[in-house]
Amino acid sequence: MRFELHAPATMGDDRALTKLDELLSRVEDGVNTLVFEAPEAVEQSQWYQQLRQYRQEFVRRLIQAQDLLQPPSAVVTVKSSQDVVEARELAYTPLTILVENEFSDGALIHAAVEAYASPEVKDTWERGQTVQSRGWTFDPAGGTGQLPKKIDARCNGKRHSRVLTVCDSDEDLPSHLRPKAAKPKSGAVQEAARRHGIPCFVLPLREIENYLPDEFWKEWLNEDPFRTKYKPMIAALKQLSPDQRDHVDMAEDKRLKPGATLGPLFDGSDHPDNPKPSDETLAALTSQGKRGLKERSDKTADVARPANILRLPDYVKAGK
């Protein structure tokens, strides 16, 4: 989060100046940034002159660097002593990332940061895990249906909500095949986020497990001889088109059971790139044992999650 400090805020009483020192300490942690509305006047301020020399040097470096910063999505303006007190509290409030499951969703978010974030964001993300007062934290809701309630509980009545949410799309079809009038299954989550003015990121694939690459499943199968029963299911996944693979239910897809309506993505009628899967593939995908792909791979470990999905960031780091 970026704070913009105005000159009047640097001339408060001892309590306000102490809070400003604490805000500067949080900037030193590397999880927030501080810019100055009138940088040429900072060194003459009461606050700057009472700083120790090494902290004065830190402030000078901030001033030199502020013109190089990218425009932020939001800035908290600090114009008064009361603003300083509020800014200090805000700076030490971790960014809360609302998710369905802090382990599997968290693993995907870690992997996304590793794969796509700028060096600056990566650095902030890593620092946020190691500083004494964390820069961010996951807050699990327990399912997409619970996320709107969690958003309301976290954000109601707050001037600045240090909250964003990430959720599965839970969609049966990719966006280019969905009817235009169809309401998104994540609609309630998106509406709650809009109501409180917080960012909402809806993952385009159906669920976290749809992101796992072939190499992941291959190694998972080879780790434990008891997992050989899942080989037909993994082979069946590889037979699907990209759209089908992205939107098949990784627990148990009732659309694909014998005698059921397959739906446009799987019946071969809607798009030449999505042919109807063979009966053998459908049989493997509807096996009762397929539910095991979403069960804990080590039920004795509290942190184990579906198919060792916690290792997904390591796969990204390794370039897999």
JSON list of C-alpha atoms in Angstrom, two decimals, residues 17 23 32 37 53 121 159 170 182 237 244 247 255 268 274 280 286 316:
[
{"chain": "A", "resi": 17, "resn": "LEU", "atom": "CA", "xyz": [5.41, 11.84, 15.44]},
{"chain": "A", "resi": 23, "resn": "LEU", "atom": "CA", "xyz": [4.87, 4.04, 9.79]},
{"chain": "A", "resi": 32, "resn": "ASN", "atom": "CA", "xyz": [4.45, -0.58, 2.04]},
{"chain": "A", "resi": 37, "resn": "GLU", "atom": "CA", "xyz": [3.65, 15.49, -1.41]},
{"chain": "A", "resi": 53, "resn": "GLN", "atom": "CA", "xyz": [20.97, 9.85, 10.92]},
{"chain": "A", "resi": 121, "resn": "VAL", "atom": "CA", "xyz": [5.85, -7.61, -6.36]},
{"chain": "A", "resi": 159, "resn": "ARG", "atom": "CA", "xyz": [-12.92, 3.16, 5.54]},
{"chain": "A", "resi": 170, "resn": "ASP", "atom": "CA", "xyz": [-16.95, -23.29, -10.93]},
{"chain": "A", "resi": 182, "resn": "ALA", "atom": "CA", "xyz": [-25.94, -16.82, -18.35]},
{"chain": "A", "resi": 237, "resn": "LEU", "atom": "CA", "xyz": [-7.66, -36.50, -18.52]},
{"chain": "A", "resi": 244, "resn": "GLN", "atom": "CA", "xyz": [-12.76, -30.03, -21.56]},
{"chain": "A", "resi": 247, "resn": "HIS", "atom": "CA", "xyz": [-13.79, -27.46, -17.01]},
{"chain": "A", "resi": 255, "resn": "ARG", "atom": "CA", "xyz": [-22.58, -34.95, -16.49]},
{"chain": "A", "resi": 268, "resn": "GLY", "atom": "CA", "xyz": [-19.23, -33.18, -29.57]},
{"chain": "A", "resi": 274, "resn": "ASN", "atom": "CA", "xyz": [-14.11, -30.39, -28.39]},
{"chain": "A", "resi": 280, "resn": "GLU", "atom": "CA", "xyz": [-13.42, -45.67, -22.34]},
{"chain": "A", "resi": 286, "resn": "THR", "atom": "CA", "xyz": [-16.75, -41.27, -13.87]},
{"chain": "A", "resi": 316, "resn": "VAL", "atom": "CA", "xyz": [6.65, -23.35, -11.37]}
]
